[in-house]
Amino acid sequence: MKIGLDILGGDFAPESTILGAIEAQKVLPTEQRIVLIGDEHAAKQRIQELGARIEDFDFVHAPDNIGMGEHPTKAIAKKPDSSIVRGFDLLKNGEIDSFASAGNTGAMLVGALFSVKAVPGILRPAIATNVPKLKGGSGLLLDVGANADCKPEMLNQFAILGSLYIEHVLGIKSPKVGLVNIGEEEEKGNILTTTTYPLLKNNSQLNFIGNIEGRDLFTDLADVMVCDGFTGNVILKMAESFYVVTKKKKINDEFFDRFNYEQYGGTPILGVNAPVIIGHGISPPEAIKNMVLQSRAMIESNFIDKIRSVFN
Amino acid sequence: MKIGLDILGGDFAPESTILGAIEAQKVLPTEQRIVLIGDEHAAKQRIQELGARIEDFDFVHAPDNIGMGEHPTKAIAKKPDSSIVRGFDLLKNGEIDSFASAGNTGAMLVGALFSVKAVPGILRPAIATNVPKLKGGSGLLLDVGANADCKPEMLNQFAILGSLYIEHVLGIKSPKVGLVNIGEEEEKGNILTTTTYPLLKNNSQLNFIGNIEGRDLFTDLADVMVCDGFTGNVILKMAESFYVVTKKKKINDEFFDRFNYEQYGGTPILGVNAPVIIGHGISPPEAIKNMVLQSRAMIESNFIDKIRSVFN
């Protein structure tokens, strides 16, 4: 198994990514190797300085970096030697089994769509994020930004993708699917949700439990929470801001602490032909480590094959 | 001045509404009178039991009540003697200057649209809610549920309505208007926000500061935060749930405490021909009192005339 990691991606790269990779490597068996993609010479030097062994890692030299503020499509076209472009080349050619980066989110999304591409039958892949639950555990919210405008059939596919992820990667059988909406009743909502509701209700592949509201996101009502990428992105950023506020105010609470993205690693792109994970720009080493372990879980569970067999 | 209050509306009515009315009356000068709409006999009896004077209030007998779960349009048609229907009759006929209720939200919205109606030129009135700011004070978020699907011109009008409310009712000059979106840049967003952005930017009536994201809702970036009613409702209910969580966890913090709707009274319907305020279903006496004072502020500021002059 080869787990690809962009060591140039993220606000604290490469220090944070190398530290995270070293921590992750310690818990991996010998046959599971991390492939570090970035400035090979600098990486090797830093790993040795940190007292780790360079022979425990694979390296792919990609000296260029796509900055956080760069236009995704333009940057990908102009920077063939960037870690993100090289990473997707490797992924496409089967030289790595997964690719993770805390770099430019748009470039990761565009790179995934252009290289490994969407699984046949999938209208639009989605970005999914973990949502901590008040009673422990976590749910999955998607889409959180890949698709600002959605059609009902897209939300129906997000529900399937999220269910497969929860079931196969997280190991929860028959996950409960909720449609993020503004009322409990079937007829409530906007045009998108009222037309999506019957699709979910009549989809025998889903354990659809109905509408969930903004107040239900952190309860146990649903494991998979489906919405358009605009709504999901607003929810995600608002939740993050609440977490930041509790930290600033030195409120230490087990629930709010679980909003800490470090614990989750990153947010997977669901619906493309390989495991791809996007990390938070400000990922510290712990988040990088968990992103590597999350990549492994997606590979080990044969998640992509599960998607392909459902959408075939 | 006659401030109309539905004493049958809300989960704890009429006890909570009568207690709130008594508290509000104490701070009103003689010429500002609260008109209690509901079961007159029961109300008078309870007011006397509580040691207050019935001559300090006006009464309009409306023995029937529209329940929280009733279908708004059907209930309004079937219950002419309900407090909400009677309240809007009084408002339409100028017998009261404002109408507030913690009852059925949908019935309040439908009642307002059918009786006093939208101000000419307004496409669709919106429901606005206070949002506490981290550094103190509060902003206004609209729409939070009256219009699940919106057109750009509606959002442009919400921006004007919100600005007028902040400026004239809350006394903040040239309030900053932000468009709730999923990126800072002008070109980011869904179809609705990308087409709304130029309208707001080119609207000389507004102090438009650009896009705001989910993480900016509680910062000082914008005073008026504009979005479609679907997004706004999800935000509102999510914020409320965070407040409930902090209370459950006995986290006492000045910022989170300001999420307490009791402090704000209710959410005004902006864009109709009279001050109309909807209270939270679980409004305690303090919230009812503040809803009465908020009604007064809307009357005293001649807010409706301001809207009419702008949209004329």
Coordinates of C-alpha atoms in Angstrom, one line a residue:
Chain A
M1 CA 0.0 0.0 0.0
K2 CA 1.3 3.4 -1.0
I3 CA -0.3 6.4 0.7
G4 CA 0.5 9.7 -1.1
L5 CA 1.0 12.8 0.9
D6 CA 1.7 16.3 -0.4
I7 CA 4.3 17.7 1.9
L8 CA 4.1 21.2 0.4
G9 CA 0.4 21.7 1.1
G10 CA -0.9 23.7 4.0
D11 CA 0.0 26.9 5.8
F12 CA 2.6 25.2 8.0
A13 CA 4.2 23.0 5.3
P14 CA 6.6 21.4 5.0
E15 CA 7.4 21.4 8.8
S16 CA 3.9 20.3 9.8
T17 CA 3.5 17.8 7.0
I18 CA 6.8 16.1 7.7
L19 CA 6.2 15.9 11.4
G20 CA 2.8 14.5 10.7
A21 CA 4.1 11.9 8.3
I22 CA 6.8 10.8 10.8
E23 CA 4.1 10.3 13.5
A24 CA 1.8 8.4 11.0
Q25 CA 4.7 6.2 9.9
K26 CA 5.3 5.0 13.4
V27 CA 1.9 3.3 13.5
L28 CA 1.9 1.8 10.0
P29 CA 3.1 -1.8 9.4
T30 CA 6.1 -2.2 7.0
E31 CA 4.1 -2.9 3.9
Q32 CA 2.1 0.3 4.2
R33 CA 4.4 3.1 3.0
I34 CA 3.9 6.9 2.9
V35 CA 5.0 8.5 -0.4
L36 CA 6.1 12.1 0.3
I37 CA 5.5 14.4 -2.6
G38 CA 7.4 17.7 -2.6
D39 CA 11.0 18.9 -2.4
E40 CA 12.8 15.6 -1.9
H41 CA 16.2 17.0 -0.8
A42 CA 14.7 19.3 1.8
A43 CA 12.4 16.6 3.1
K44 CA 15.2 14.0 3.5
Q45 CA 17.4 16.5 5.3
R46 CA 14.6 17.6 7.7
I47 CA 13.6 13.9 8.4
Q48 CA 17.2 13.1 9.3
E49 CA 17.4 16.2 11.5
L50 CA 14.3 15.1 13.3
G51 CA 15.9 11.7 14.1
A52 CA 13.7 9.7 11.8
R53 CA 14.9 7.3 9.0
I54 CA 14.5 8.4 5.3
E55 CA 14.4 4.7 4.3
D56 CA 11.0 4.4 6.1
F57 CA 9.5 6.7 3.4
D58 CA 9.2 6.9 -0.3
F59 CA 9.9 10.2 -2.1
V60 CA 8.7 11.8 -5.3
H61 CA 10.4 15.0 -6.2
A62 CA 8.0 17.9 -7.0
P63 CA 9.7 21.2 -6.1
D64 CA 6.9 23.5 -7.1
N65 CA 3.9 24.5 -5.0
I66 CA 0.4 25.7 -5.8
G67 CA -0.3 28.5 -3.3
M68 CA -3.5 28.8 -1.3
G69 CA -4.7 31.9 -3.2
E70 CA -3.9 30.6 -6.7
H71 CA -6.7 30.0 -9.3
P72 CA -7.1 26.2 -9.3
T73 CA -7.4 25.5 -13.0
K74 CA -4.8 28.0 -14.0
A75 CA -2.3 26.8 -11.4
I76 CA -2.7 23.2 -12.4
A77 CA -2.1 24.0 -16.1
K78 CA 0.9 26.1 -15.3
K79 CA 2.7 24.0 -12.7
P80 CA 3.3 20.5 -13.8
D81 CA 6.1 20.1 -11.2
S82 CA 3.9 21.1 -8.3
S83 CA 3.2 18.6 -5.6
I84 CA -0.5 18.5 -6.3
V85 CA -0.2 17.9 -10.0
R86 CA 2.5 15.3 -9.5
G87 CA 0.4 13.7 -6.8
F88 CA -2.5 13.3 -9.1
D89 CA -0.3 12.0 -11.9
L90 CA 0.9 9.2 -9.5
L91 CA -2.6 8.5 -8.4
K92 CA -3.9 8.2 -12.0
N93 CA -1.0 5.9 -12.9
G94 CA -1.6 3.7 -9.9
E95 CA 1.8 4.5 -8.3
I96 CA 0.0 5.6 -5.2
D97 CA -3.3 4.3 -3.8
S98 CA -4.5 7.5 -2.3
F99 CA -3.6 11.2 -2.3
A100 CA -3.9 13.7 0.5
S101 CA -3.0 17.3 0.7
A102 CA -3.7 20.3 3.1
G103 CA -3.1 22.6 0.2
N104 CA -5.3 24.6 -2.2
T105 CA -8.8 23.0 -1.9
G106 CA -9.9 24.1 -5.3
A107 CA -6.8 22.7 -6.9
M108 CA -7.4 19.4 -5.1
L109 CA -10.9 19.2 -6.4
V110 CA -10.1 20.2 -9.9
G111 CA -7.0 17.9 -9.9
A112 CA -9.1 14.9 -8.8
L113 CA -11.8 15.6 -11.4
F114 CA -9.2 16.0 -14.2
S115 CA -7.0 13.1 -13.3
V116 CA -8.7 10.1 -11.7
K117 CA -12.1 11.5 -12.7
A118 CA -15.6 10.9 -11.4
V119 CA -16.8 7.3 -11.0
P120 CA -19.0 6.5 -14.1
G121 CA -22.6 7.2 -13.2
I122 CA -21.8 9.9 -10.7
L123 CA -23.0 13.3 -11.8
R124 CA -20.8 15.3 -9.5
P125 CA -18.4 14.2 -6.7
A126 CA -18.9 15.9 -3.3
I127 CA -16.7 17.0 -0.4
A128 CA -17.8 15.4 2.9
T129 CA -16.9 16.5 6.4
N130 CA -17.2 14.9 9.8
V131 CA -19.6 16.4 12.2
P132 CA -19.2 15.6 15.9
K133 CA -22.3 14.4 17.7
L134 CA -23.3 15.5 21.1
K135 CA -23.6 12.0 22.4
G136 CA -20.3 10.9 20.9
G137 CA -19.3 9.6 17.6
S138 CA -19.7 11.6 14.4
G139 CA -21.8 12.0 11.4
L140 CA -21.0 13.0 7.8
L141 CA -22.2 16.2 6.1
L142 CA -22.1 16.5 2.4
D143 CA -21.7 18.4 0.1
V144 CA -19.7 21.1 1.8
G145 CA -18.6 23.2 -1.1
A146 CA -17.8 21.3 -4.3
N147 CA -21.2 22.1 -5.8
A148 CA -22.8 25.4 -5.0
D149 CA -25.8 24.7 -7.0
C150 CA -27.3 21.2 -7.0
K151 CA -30.1 19.2 -8.6
P152 CA -32.2 16.7 -6.7
E153 CA -30.5 13.7 -8.4
M154 CA -27.1 15.0 -7.2
L155 CA -28.3 15.1 -3.6
N156 CA -29.7 11.6 -4.0
Q157 CA -26.2 10.4 -5.1
F158 CA -24.6 12.3 -2.2
A159 CA -26.9 10.3 0.1
I160 CA -25.6 7.1 -1.4
L161 CA -22.0 8.1 -1.3
G162 CA -22.2 9.3 2.3
S163 CA -23.9 6.1 3.3
L164 CA -21.3 4.0 1.6
Y165 CA -18.5 6.0 3.4
I166 CA -20.1 5.7 6.8
E167 CA -20.9 2.0 6.3
H168 CA -17.6 0.8 4.8
V169 CA -15.0 3.3 6.1
L170 CA -16.4 4.0 9.5
G171 CA -18.2 0.7 10.0
I172 CA -21.7 1.8 10.9
K173 CA -24.3 -0.5 9.4
S174 CA -27.4 1.0 7.7
P175 CA -26.5 4.6 8.4
K176 CA -29.4 7.0 8.9
V177 CA -29.7 9.6 6.1
G178 CA -31.3 13.0 6.8
L179 CA -32.0 15.8 4.3
V180 CA -31.0 19.2 5.7
N181 CA -34.1 21.3 5.5
I182 CA -36.1 24.0 7.2
G183 CA -39.0 21.9 8.5
E184 CA -39.7 18.4 9.6
E185 CA -42.6 17.7 7.2
E186 CA -42.2 16.3 3.8
E187 CA -43.7 19.3 2.0
K188 CA -41.4 21.8 3.8
G189 CA -38.4 23.4 2.1
N190 CA -37.2 25.1 -1.0
I191 CA -37.6 23.8 -4.6
L192 CA -34.4 21.7 -4.3
T193 CA -35.3 19.9 -1.0
T194 CA -39.0 19.3 -1.8
T195 CA -38.1 17.7 -5.0
T196 CA -35.2 15.7 -3.4
Y197 CA -37.3 14.3 -0.6
P198 CA -39.3 11.8 -2.8
L199 CA -36.1 10.6 -4.4
L200 CA -34.5 9.8 -1.0
K201 CA -37.8 8.4 0.3
N202 CA -38.1 6.0 -2.6
N203 CA -34.5 5.0 -2.7
S204 CA -34.3 1.5 -1.4
Q205 CA -30.5 1.7 -1.0
L206 CA -31.0 4.3 1.7
N207 CA -32.1 4.3 5.3
F208 CA -33.8 7.7 4.9
I209 CA -35.2 9.1 8.1
G210 CA -36.6 12.4 6.6
N211 CA -35.8 16.0 7.0
I212 CA -33.4 17.3 9.6
E213 CA -33.1 21.0 10.7
G214 CA -30.2 23.2 11.6
R215 CA -30.8 22.3 15.3
D216 CA -30.5 18.5 14.5
L217 CA -27.0 18.5 13.0
F218 CA -25.3 17.5 16.2
T219 CA -27.9 15.1 17.5
D220 CA -28.1 11.4 16.7
L221 CA -31.0 11.9 14.3
A222 CA -28.9 11.2 11.2
D223 CA -25.5 9.8 10.4
V224 CA -25.4 11.1 6.8
M225 CA -26.6 14.7 6.4
V226 CA -27.2 15.7 2.8
C227 CA -27.4 19.2 1.4
D228 CA -26.2 21.4 -1.5
G229 CA -22.6 22.6 -1.3
F230 CA -23.7 26.2 -0.6
T231 CA -25.7 25.3 2.5
G232 CA -23.0 22.8 3.6
N233 CA -20.2 25.3 3.3
V234 CA -22.0 27.9 5.4
I235 CA -22.7 25.2 8.1
L236 CA -19.1 24.0 8.1
K237 CA -17.6 27.5 8.4
M238 CA -20.1 28.5 11.0
A239 CA -19.4 25.4 13.1
E240 CA -15.6 26.1 12.8
S241 CA -16.1 29.6 14.0
F242 CA -18.0 28.4 17.0
Y243 CA -15.1 26.1 17.8
V244 CA -12.6 29.0 17.4
V245 CA -14.8 31.1 19.8
T246 CA -14.9 28.4 22.4
K247 CA -11.1 28.0 22.2
K248 CA -10.5 31.8 22.4
K249 CA -12.8 31.9 25.5
K250 CA -10.9 29.0 27.0
I251 CA -14.1 26.9 27.2
N252 CA -12.9 23.4 27.6
D253 CA -15.6 21.0 26.8
E254 CA -15.4 17.4 25.4
F255 CA -18.1 18.2 22.8
F256 CA -16.7 21.4 21.4
D257 CA -13.2 19.9 21.5
R258 CA -14.4 17.4 18.9
F259 CA -14.9 20.2 16.5
N260 CA -11.1 20.2 16.3
Y261 CA -10.4 19.2 12.7
E262 CA -7.0 17.8 13.9
Q263 CA -8.8 14.7 15.1
Y264 CA -10.4 14.0 11.7
G265 CA -7.5 14.6 9.4
G266 CA -9.3 15.9 6.3
T267 CA -12.4 15.9 4.2
P268 CA -12.6 13.2 1.5
I269 CA -13.8 13.9 -2.0
L270 CA -16.5 11.2 -2.5
G271 CA -17.3 10.0 -6.0
V272 CA -13.9 10.0 -7.7
N273 CA -12.0 6.9 -8.8
A274 CA -9.5 7.0 -5.9
P275 CA -9.3 8.0 -2.3
V276 CA -8.6 11.8 -2.2
I277 CA -8.5 13.7 1.0
I278 CA -8.3 17.5 1.4
G279 CA -6.8 18.7 4.7
H280 CA -7.5 22.0 6.5
G281 CA -5.1 24.7 5.4
I282 CA -3.9 25.2 9.0
S283 CA -3.4 21.5 9.6
P284 CA -0.9 20.8 12.4
P285 CA 1.1 17.5 12.5
E286 CA -1.7 15.6 14.3
A287 CA -4.2 16.5 11.5
I288 CA -1.6 15.4 8.9
K289 CA -1.1 12.1 10.7
N290 CA -4.8 11.5 10.9
M291 CA -5.2 12.3 7.2
V292 CA -2.7 9.6 6.4
L293 CA -4.6 7.1 8.6
Q294 CA -7.9 8.2 7.0
S295 CA -6.4 7.5 3.6
R296 CA -5.4 4.0 4.8
A297 CA -8.9 3.4 6.0
M298 CA -10.3 4.4 2.6
I299 CA -7.9 2.1 0.8
E300 CA -8.3 -0.9 3.2
S301 CA -12.1 -0.8 3.0
N302 CA -12.1 -0.9 -0.8
F303 CA -14.4 2.0 -0.7
I304 CA -13.9 2.9 -4.3
D305 CA -14.9 -0.6 -5.5
K306 CA -18.0 -0.3 -3.3
I307 CA -18.9 2.9 -5.1
R308 CA -18.2 1.5 -8.5
S309 CA -20.3 -1.6 -7.9
V310 CA -23.3 0.5 -6.7
F311 CA -23.1 3.0 -9.6
N312 CA -22.3 0.5 -12.3
Chain B
M1 CA -49.9 54.5 20.9
K2 CA -51.5 51.1 21.0
I3 CA -49.2 48.1 21.1
G4 CA -51.1 44.9 20.2
L5 CA -50.1 41.7 21.9
D6 CA -51.6 38.2 21.4
I7 CA -51.9 36.7 24.9
L8 CA -52.8 33.3 23.6
G9 CA -49.7 32.8 21.5
G10 CA -46.8 30.7 22.6
D11 CA -46.1 27.5 24.5
F12 CA -46.5 29.1 27.9
A13 CA -49.5 31.4 27.1
P14 CA -51.4 32.9 28.6
E15 CA -49.4 32.9 31.8
S16 CA -46.1 33.9 30.2
T17 CA -47.7 36.5 27.9
I18 CA -49.7 38.2 30.8
L19 CA -46.6 38.3 33.0
G20 CA -44.6 39.8 30.2
A21 CA -47.3 42.4 29.5
I22 CA -47.4 43.4 33.1
E23 CA -43.6 43.9 33.2
A24 CA -43.6 45.9 29.9
Q25 CA -46.5 48.1 31.1
K26 CA -44.4 49.2 34.1
V27 CA -41.9 50.9 31.9
L28 CA -44.4 52.5 29.4
P29 CA -45.6 56.0 29.8
T30 CA -49.4 56.4 30.2
E31 CA -50.1 57.3 26.6
Q32 CA -48.5 54.1 25.4
R33 CA -51.0 51.3 26.0
I34 CA -50.7 47.5 25.5
V35 CA -53.8 46.0 23.9
L36 CA -54.2 42.4 25.1
I37 CA -55.9 40.2 22.5
G38 CA -57.2 36.9 23.7
D39 CA -59.6 35.6 26.4
E40 CA -60.6 38.9 28.0
H41 CA -62.3 37.5 31.1
A42 CA -59.5 35.0 31.9
A43 CA -56.9 37.7 31.3
K44 CA -58.5 40.3 33.6
Q45 CA -58.9 37.7 36.3
R46 CA -55.3 36.7 36.1
I47 CA -54.0 40.3 36.0
Q48 CA -55.9 41.1 39.2
E49 CA -54.6 37.9 40.9
L50 CA -51.1 39.0 40.1
G51 CA -51.7 42.3 41.8
A52 CA -51.7 44.4 38.6
R53 CA -54.4 46.8 37.5
I54 CA -56.7 45.9 34.6
E55 CA -57.3 49.6 33.9
D56 CA -53.6 49.8 32.8
F57 CA -54.4 47.6 29.8
D58 CA -56.8 47.6 26.9
F59 CA -58.6 44.3 26.0
V60 CA -59.9 42.8 22.9
H61 CA -61.8 39.6 23.3
A62 CA -60.7 36.7 21.0
P63 CA -61.3 33.4 22.8
D64 CA -60.0 31.1 20.0
N65 CA -56.4 30.1 19.5
I66 CA -54.5 29.0 16.5
G67 CA -52.3 26.1 17.7
M68 CA -48.6 25.8 16.9
G69 CA -49.1 22.8 14.7
E70 CA -52.1 24.1 12.7
H71 CA -51.9 24.8 9.0
P72 CA -51.5 28.6 8.7
T73 CA -53.9 29.4 5.8
K74 CA -56.5 26.9 6.8
A75 CA -56.5 28.0 10.5
I76 CA -56.8 31.7 9.6
A77 CA -59.8 31.0 7.3
K78 CA -61.5 28.8 9.9
K79 CA -60.8 30.8 13.1
P80 CA -62.1 34.4 12.8
D81 CA -62.3 34.6 16.6
S82 CA -58.7 33.6 17.1
S83 CA -56.3 36.0 18.7
I84 CA -54.1 36.1 15.6
V85 CA -57.0 36.8 13.2
R86 CA -58.5 39.5 15.5
G87 CA -55.1 41.0 16.0
F88 CA -54.5 41.5 12.3
D89 CA -58.1 42.9 11.9
L90 CA -57.3 45.5 14.5
L91 CA -53.9 46.2 12.9
K92 CA -55.5 46.6 9.4
N93 CA -58.1 49.0 10.8
G94 CA -55.6 51.1 12.6
E95 CA -57.0 50.2 16.0
I96 CA -53.6 49.0 17.1
D97 CA -50.2 50.4 15.8
S98 CA -48.3 47.1 16.0
F99 CA -49.0 43.4 16.5
A100 CA -46.8 40.9 18.2
S101 CA -47.4 37.2 18.9
A102 CA -45.3 34.2 20.1
G103 CA -47.8 31.9 18.4
N104 CA -47.9 30.0 15.1
T105 CA -45.1 31.6 12.9
G106 CA -46.7 30.6 9.6
A107 CA -50.1 32.1 10.7
M108 CA -48.4 35.3 11.7
L109 CA -46.7 35.5 8.3
V110 CA -49.8 34.7 6.3
G111 CA -51.9 36.9 8.5
A112 CA -49.6 39.9 7.9
L113 CA -49.5 39.3 4.1
F114 CA -53.3 38.9 3.9
S115 CA -54.2 41.8 6.2
V116 CA -51.8 44.7 6.2
K117 CA -50.1 43.4 3.1
A118 CA -46.7 44.0 1.7
V119 CA -45.6 47.7 1.2
P120 CA -46.1 48.5 -2.5
G121 CA -42.9 47.8 -4.4
I122 CA -41.7 45.1 -2.1
L123 CA -41.6 41.7 -3.9
R124 CA -41.6 39.6 -0.7
P125 CA -41.4 40.6 3.0
A126 CA -38.7 38.9 5.0
I127 CA -38.3 37.7 8.6
A128 CA -35.3 39.2 10.3
T129 CA -33.5 38.0 13.4
N130 CA -30.9 39.5 15.7
V131 CA -27.5 38.0 15.7
P132 CA -25.2 38.7 18.6
K133 CA -21.7 39.9 17.8
L134 CA -18.6 38.7 19.5
K135 CA -17.4 42.2 20.4
G136 CA -20.8 43.2 21.6
G137 CA -23.9 44.6 19.9
S138 CA -25.8 42.7 17.3
G139 CA -26.4 42.4 13.6
L140 CA -29.5 41.5 11.6
L141 CA -29.8 38.4 9.5
L142 CA -32.5 38.1 6.9
D143 CA -34.4 36.3 5.5
V144 CA -34.6 33.5 8.0
G145 CA -37.5 31.5 6.7
A146 CA -40.3 33.5 5.0
N147 CA -38.9 32.8 1.5
A148 CA -37.2 29.4 0.9
D149 CA -36.4 30.3 -2.7
C150 CA -35.3 33.8 -3.6
K151 CA -34.4 35.8 -6.6
P152 CA -31.5 38.3 -6.7
E153 CA -33.9 41.3 -6.6
M154 CA -35.5 40.0 -3.4
L155 CA -32.1 39.8 -1.7
N156 CA -31.4 43.3 -2.8
Q157 CA -34.6 44.4 -1.2
F158 CA -33.8 42.5 2.0
A159 CA -30.6 44.4 2.1
I160 CA -32.5 47.7 2.0
L161 CA -35.1 46.6 4.5
G162 CA -32.4 45.4 6.9
S163 CA -30.4 48.6 6.5
L164 CA -33.5 50.7 7.3
Y165 CA -34.3 48.6 10.3
I166 CA -30.7 48.8 11.7
E167 CA -30.5 52.5 11.0
H168 CA -33.9 53.7 12.2
V169 CA -34.9 51.2 14.9
L170 CA -31.5 50.4 16.3
G171 CA -29.9 53.7 15.5
I172 CA -26.7 52.6 13.7
K173 CA -25.8 55.0 10.8
S174 CA -24.9 53.6 7.4
P175 CA -25.0 49.9 8.5
K176 CA -22.6 47.6 6.7
V177 CA -24.3 45.1 4.5
G178 CA -22.8 41.6 3.8
L179 CA -24.0 38.9 1.4
V180 CA -23.8 35.5 3.0
N181 CA -21.7 33.4 0.7
I182 CA -19.1 30.7 0.4
G183 CA -16.1 32.7 -0.5
E184 CA -14.8 36.3 -0.2
E185 CA -14.3 37.0 -3.9
E186 CA -17.1 38.5 -6.0
E187 CA -17.2 35.6 -8.4
K188 CA -17.6 33.0 -5.7
G189 CA -21.0 31.5 -4.8
N190 CA -24.0 29.8 -6.2
I191 CA -26.2 31.2 -9.0
L192 CA -28.2 33.3 -6.6
T193 CA -25.3 35.0 -4.8
T194 CA -23.2 35.6 -7.9
T195 CA -26.1 37.3 -9.6
T196 CA -27.1 39.2 -6.4
Y197 CA -23.6 40.5 -5.7
P198 CA -23.6 43.1 -8.6
L199 CA -27.1 44.3 -7.5
L200 CA -25.8 45.0 -4.0
K201 CA -22.5 46.5 -5.3
N202 CA -24.3 48.9 -7.5
N203 CA -27.0 49.9 -5.1
S204 CA -26.2 53.4 -3.9
Q205 CA -28.6 53.1 -1.0
L206 CA -26.4 50.4 0.6
N207 CA -23.1 50.4 2.4
F208 CA -22.2 47.0 0.8
I209 CA -19.0 45.5 2.1
G210 CA -19.0 42.3 0.0
N211 CA -19.4 38.6 0.8
I212 CA -19.3 37.2 4.3
E213 CA -18.8 33.6 5.1
G214 CA -20.3 31.3 7.8
R215 CA -17.3 32.1 10.0
D216 CA -18.0 35.9 9.8
L217 CA -21.6 35.9 11.1
F218 CA -20.6 36.8 14.6
T219 CA -17.8 39.2 13.8
D220 CA -18.2 42.9 13.2
L221 CA -17.8 42.5 9.4
A222 CA -21.4 43.3 8.6
D223 CA -24.4 44.7 10.4
V224 CA -26.9 43.4 7.9
M225 CA -26.4 39.9 6.7
V226 CA -28.5 39.0 3.6
C227 CA -29.4 35.5 2.5
D228 CA -32.2 33.4 1.1
G229 CA -34.7 32.1 3.7
F230 CA -33.5 28.5 3.4
T231 CA -29.9 29.4 4.3
G232 CA -31.0 31.8 7.0
N233 CA -33.3 29.3 8.7
V234 CA -30.6 26.7 8.8
I235 CA -28.2 29.3 10.3
L236 CA -30.7 30.4 12.8
K237 CA -31.6 27.0 14.0
M238 CA -28.0 25.9 14.2
A239 CA -27.1 29.0 16.2
E240 CA -30.0 28.2 18.6
S241 CA -28.8 24.7 19.0
F242 CA -25.4 25.8 20.0
Y243 CA -26.9 28.1 22.6
V244 CA -29.0 25.2 24.0
V245 CA -25.8 23.1 24.1
T246 CA -23.9 25.7 26.1
K247 CA -26.8 26.0 28.5
K248 CA -27.0 22.2 28.9
K249 CA -23.3 22.1 29.6
K250 CA -23.6 24.9 32.1
I251 CA -21.2 27.0 30.1
N252 CA -21.7 30.5 31.2
D253 CA -20.3 33.0 28.8
E254 CA -21.3 36.6 28.0
F255 CA -21.3 35.9 24.3
F256 CA -23.2 32.7 24.2
D257 CA -25.7 34.2 26.7
R258 CA -26.6 36.8 24.1
F259 CA -27.9 34.0 21.9
N260 CA -30.7 34.0 24.4
Y261 CA -33.8 35.1 22.4
E262 CA -35.3 36.4 25.6
Q263 CA -33.2 39.5 25.3
Y264 CA -34.4 40.3 21.8
G265 CA -38.1 39.7 22.1
G266 CA -38.9 38.6 18.6
T267 CA -38.2 38.6 15.0
P268 CA -39.9 41.4 12.9
I269 CA -41.5 40.8 9.6
L270 CA -39.9 43.5 7.4
G271 CA -41.7 44.8 4.3
V272 CA -45.3 44.8 5.5
N273 CA -47.5 47.9 6.1
A274 CA -47.3 47.8 9.9
P275 CA -44.9 46.6 12.6
V276 CA -45.4 42.9 13.1
I277 CA -43.2 40.8 15.4
I278 CA -43.1 37.0 15.8
G279 CA -41.9 35.7 19.1
H280 CA -40.2 32.4 19.8
G281 CA -42.7 29.7 20.7
I282 CA -41.1 29.1 24.1
S283 CA -41.0 32.8 25.0
P284 CA -40.8 33.4 28.7
P285 CA -42.2 36.7 30.3
E286 CA -38.9 38.6 29.6
A287 CA -39.1 37.8 25.9
I288 CA -42.7 39.0 25.8
K289 CA -41.8 42.2 27.6
N290 CA -39.0 42.8 25.1
M291 CA -41.2 42.1 22.2
V292 CA -43.6 44.8 23.4
L293 CA -40.7 47.2 23.8
Q294 CA -39.4 46.2 20.3
S295 CA -42.9 46.9 18.9
R296 CA -42.7 50.4 20.5
A297 CA -39.3 51.1 19.0
M298 CA -40.6 50.2 15.5
I299 CA -43.7 52.5 16.0
E300 CA -41.7 55.4 17.4
S301 CA -39.0 55.3 14.7
N302 CA -41.7 55.6 12.0
F303 CA -40.0 52.6 10.4
I304 CA -42.9 51.8 8.1
D305 CA -43.0 55.3 6.7
K306 CA -39.2 55.1 6.0
I307 CA -39.8 51.9 4.0
R308 CA -42.7 53.4 2.1
S309 CA -40.7 56.5 1.2
V310 CA -37.8 54.4 -0.1
F311 CA -39.9 51.9 -2.1
N312 CA -42.4 54.4 -3.4

